[in-house]
């Protein structure tokens, strides 16, 4: 038991750090969040994350500090690190309320906000393929630009896995800033009235719902509301393991870093379970998996969109 005492002390220390006391505040950094989530955060309370999420958040803070030092060294007086917070006002039924924010920095020669985001390799690749910043990041940085009277945003996406960076310049939008501030006002008024707004999204398995702590509560009655997204041709109450593996496989396939290796592993697992259960085909949502036996009775699973 003595071996585990240092681990327990480390965990308790991490949980006790001030930066890991998660509470809701009207901050510009929340500008891109789902309105319904912000309302749930206040009405139902924020679920404290596990230690891995805390560490991930802390590492992002340290990487921001590192890059700010680099920017100062590289650009000198052309780079201005935000020493104080900026503020805007949003309209509510109780009058105007303030929302504060702390931009990462300003590059004078560009007349642009510098917005740094540290991301995983999968997210980095997605942004590169789309050649566009994530919308939530854009809404957040756009508020900083609006508060400082700047008309451009220079995004730097830093890949935590590879150390690579990607840079994207986008114009700021006054119209979007007005809409985002109005969203804060709607949240304030709804929370005061004890109600939540209609759900913005329709699929709990898609971003930005992946990591939301209110997802299960938010999507209660989902199947009846927008159609059964998890229908299968088998009785899933009897084949729970097969269904769970298959569902996990489909909703994570695009995010795997080692796609080929893990895809083969999951195909094998699904195939082995179909053999064990005496099935040579199964439909999972919009996809159909079929099983054939190759040499030495090795399972070969083929997957395609269901007709």
mmCIF file of N, CA and C in Angstrom, residues 7-53:
data_model
loop_
_atom_site.group_PDB
_atom_site.id
_atom_site.type_symbol
_atom_site.label_atom_id
_atom_site.label_comp_id
_atom_site.label_asym_id
_atom_site.label_seq_id
_atom_site.Cartn_x
_atom_site.Cartn_y
_atom_site.Cartn_z
ATOM 1 N N UNK A 7 1.248 8.371 -5.213
ATOM 2 C CA UNK A 7 0.304 8.583 -6.312
ATOM 3 C C UNK A 7 -0.945 9.287 -5.798
ATOM 4 N N UNK A 8 -1.433 8.849 -4.638
ATOM 5 C CA UNK A 8 -2.622 9.477 -4.063
ATOM 6 C C UNK A 8 -2.346 10.927 -3.695
ATOM 7 N N UNK A 9 -1.156 11.209 -3.174
ATOM 8 C CA UNK A 9 -0.795 12.581 -2.806
ATOM 9 C C UNK A 9 -0.717 13.466 -4.057
ATOM 10 N N UNK A 10 -0.152 12.927 -5.131
ATOM 11 C CA UNK A 10 -0.065 13.686 -6.385
ATOM 12 C C UNK A 10 -1.460 14.010 -6.896
ATOM 13 N N UNK A 11 -2.353 13.003 -6.877
ATOM 14 C CA UNK A 11 -3.715 13.209 -7.361
ATOM 15 C C UNK A 11 -4.440 14.267 -6.537
ATOM 16 N N UNK A 12 -4.313 14.196 -5.208
ATOM 17 C CA UNK A 12 -4.983 15.164 -4.349
ATOM 18 C C UNK A 12 -4.425 16.567 -4.560
ATOM 19 N N UNK A 13 -3.122 16.658 -4.796
ATOM 20 C CA UNK A 13 -2.509 17.964 -5.047
ATOM 21 C C UNK A 13 -3.047 18.581 -6.329
ATOM 22 N N UNK A 14 -3.131 17.766 -7.383
ATOM 23 C CA UNK A 14 -3.656 18.262 -8.657
ATOM 24 C C UNK A 14 -5.092 18.747 -8.488
ATOM 25 N N UNK A 15 -5.915 17.950 -7.815
ATOM 26 C CA UNK A 15 -7.321 18.322 -7.621
ATOM 27 C C UNK A 15 -7.456 19.588 -6.779
ATOM 28 N N UNK A 16 -6.487 19.822 -5.876
ATOM 29 C CA UNK A 16 -6.584 20.965 -4.973
ATOM 30 C C UNK A 16 -6.039 22.263 -5.517
ATOM 31 N N UNK A 17 -5.436 22.236 -6.709
ATOM 32 C CA UNK A 17 -4.888 23.463 -7.285
ATOM 33 C C UNK A 17 -6.018 24.438 -7.633
ATOM 34 N N UNK A 18 -5.800 25.733 -7.388
ATOM 35 C CA UNK A 18 -6.867 26.726 -7.653
ATOM 36 C C UNK A 18 -7.370 26.695 -9.088
ATOM 37 N N UNK A 19 -6.466 26.462 -10.055
ATOM 38 C CA UNK A 19 -6.888 26.466 -11.453
ATOM 39 C C UNK A 19 -7.783 25.285 -11.812
ATOM 40 N N UNK A 20 -7.865 24.302 -10.918
ATOM 41 C CA UNK A 20 -8.712 23.141 -11.180
ATOM 42 C C UNK A 20 -10.051 23.198 -10.439
ATOM 43 N N UNK A 21 -10.380 24.356 -9.908
ATOM 44 C CA UNK A 21 -11.702 24.577 -9.322
ATOM 45 C C UNK A 21 -12.581 25.182 -10.411
ATOM 46 N N UNK A 22 -13.309 24.333 -11.106
ATOM 47 C CA UNK A 22 -14.080 24.758 -12.270
ATOM 48 C C UNK A 22 -15.424 25.340 -11.849
ATOM 49 N N UNK A 23 -15.649 26.600 -12.170
ATOM 50 C CA UNK A 23 -16.922 27.268 -11.914
ATOM 51 C C UNK A 23 -17.318 28.044 -13.168
ATOM 52 N N UNK A 24 -18.588 28.378 -13.268
ATOM 53 C CA UNK A 24 -19.040 29.118 -14.449
ATOM 54 C C UNK A 24 -18.845 30.615 -14.251
ATOM 55 N N UNK A 25 -18.310 31.261 -15.270
ATOM 56 C CA UNK A 25 -18.202 32.704 -15.302
ATOM 57 C C UNK A 25 -18.550 33.179 -16.710
ATOM 58 N N UNK A 26 -19.061 34.388 -16.789
ATOM 59 C CA UNK A 26 -19.286 34.982 -18.109
ATOM 60 C C UNK A 26 -17.947 35.513 -18.610
ATOM 61 N N UNK A 27 -17.286 34.678 -19.415
ATOM 62 C CA UNK A 27 -15.971 34.995 -19.947
ATOM 63 C C UNK A 27 -16.007 34.901 -21.475
ATOM 64 N N UNK A 28 -15.190 35.725 -22.125
ATOM 65 C CA UNK A 28 -15.116 35.661 -23.584
ATOM 66 C C UNK A 28 -14.616 34.307 -24.065
ATOM 67 N N UNK A 29 -13.847 33.624 -23.233
ATOM 68 C CA UNK A 29 -13.342 32.300 -23.610
ATOM 69 C C UNK A 29 -14.473 31.300 -23.780
ATOM 70 N N UNK A 30 -15.655 31.611 -23.212
ATOM 71 C CA UNK A 30 -16.814 30.730 -23.371
ATOM 72 C C UNK A 30 -17.694 31.162 -24.540
ATOM 73 N N UNK A 31 -17.252 32.168 -25.288
ATOM 74 C CA UNK A 31 -18.075 32.718 -26.353
ATOM 75 C C UNK A 31 -18.495 31.716 -27.408
ATOM 76 N N UNK A 32 -17.665 30.710 -27.653
ATOM 77 C CA UNK A 32 -17.984 29.722 -28.680
ATOM 78 C C UNK A 32 -18.738 28.517 -28.158
ATOM 79 N N UNK A 33 -19.045 28.505 -26.872
ATOM 80 C CA UNK A 33 -19.708 27.335 -26.296
ATOM 81 C C UNK A 33 -21.182 27.288 -26.674
ATOM 82 N N UNK A 34 -21.734 26.098 -26.586
ATOM 83 C CA UNK A 34 -23.156 25.875 -26.810
ATOM 84 C C UNK A 34 -23.954 26.645 -25.752
ATOM 85 N N UNK A 35 -24.977 27.388 -26.184
ATOM 86 C CA UNK A 35 -25.788 28.167 -25.248
ATOM 87 C C UNK A 35 -26.445 27.274 -24.210
ATOM 88 N N UNK A 36 -26.947 26.141 -24.644
ATOM 89 C CA UNK A 36 -27.619 25.209 -23.740
ATOM 90 C C UNK A 36 -26.653 24.683 -22.682
ATOM 91 N N UNK A 37 -25.404 24.426 -23.083
ATOM 92 C CA UNK A 37 -24.396 23.955 -22.130
ATOM 93 C C UNK A 37 -24.135 25.010 -21.059
ATOM 94 N N UNK A 38 -24.014 26.273 -21.470
ATOM 95 C CA UNK A 38 -23.765 27.329 -20.496
ATOM 96 C C UNK A 38 -24.919 27.446 -19.508
ATOM 97 N N UNK A 39 -26.132 27.235 -19.981
ATOM 98 C CA UNK A 39 -27.293 27.270 -19.085
ATOM 99 C C UNK A 39 -27.279 26.086 -18.125
ATOM 100 N N UNK A 40 -26.971 24.901 -18.645
ATOM 101 C CA UNK A 40 -26.868 23.722 -17.779
ATOM 102 C C UNK A 40 -25.751 23.890 -16.748
ATOM 103 N N UNK A 41 -24.638 24.510 -17.143
ATOM 104 C CA UNK A 41 -23.521 24.711 -16.221
ATOM 105 C C UNK A 41 -23.970 25.453 -14.965
ATOM 106 N N UNK A 42 -24.914 26.373 -15.142
ATOM 107 C CA UNK A 42 -25.360 27.168 -13.999
ATOM 108 C C UNK A 42 -26.556 26.536 -13.287
ATOM 109 N N UNK A 43 -27.454 25.939 -14.051
ATOM 110 C CA UNK A 43 -28.658 25.364 -13.442
ATOM 111 C C UNK A 43 -28.374 24.009 -12.786
ATOM 112 N N UNK A 44 -27.591 23.165 -13.477
ATOM 113 C CA UNK A 44 -27.305 21.823 -12.972
ATOM 114 C C UNK A 44 -25.945 21.749 -12.281
ATOM 115 N N UNK A 45 -25.094 22.726 -12.543
ATOM 116 C CA UNK A 45 -23.763 22.725 -11.969
ATOM 117 C C UNK A 45 -22.749 22.074 -12.897
ATOM 118 N N UNK A 46 -21.490 22.415 -12.723
ATOM 119 C CA UNK A 46 -20.411 21.883 -13.554
ATOM 120 C C UNK A 46 -19.862 20.618 -12.921
ATOM 121 N N UNK A 47 -19.825 19.547 -13.687
ATOM 122 C CA UNK A 47 -19.214 18.301 -13.215
ATOM 123 C C UNK A 47 -17.699 18.454 -13.269
ATOM 124 N N UNK A 48 -17.058 18.243 -12.131
ATOM 125 C CA UNK A 48 -15.610 18.389 -12.107
ATOM 126 C C UNK A 48 -14.955 17.289 -12.956
ATOM 127 N N UNK A 49 -14.005 17.652 -13.801
ATOM 128 C CA UNK A 49 -13.390 16.673 -14.699
ATOM 129 C C UNK A 49 -12.446 15.737 -13.958
ATOM 130 N N UNK A 50 -12.053 14.657 -14.629
ATOM 131 C CA UNK A 50 -11.078 13.766 -14.008
ATOM 132 C C UNK A 50 -9.689 14.368 -14.131
ATOM 133 N N UNK A 51 -8.723 13.727 -13.488
ATOM 134 C CA UNK A 51 -7.375 14.291 -13.404
ATOM 135 C C UNK A 51 -6.735 14.448 -14.778
ATOM 136 N N UNK A 52 -6.995 13.520 -15.692
ATOM 137 C CA UNK A 52 -6.370 13.608 -17.016
ATOM 138 C C UNK A 52 -6.789 14.881 -17.743
ATOM 139 N N UNK A 53 -8.057 15.276 -17.587
ATOM 140 C CA UNK A 53 -8.529 16.515 -18.205
ATOM 141 C C UNK A 53 -7.893 17.722 -17.520
#
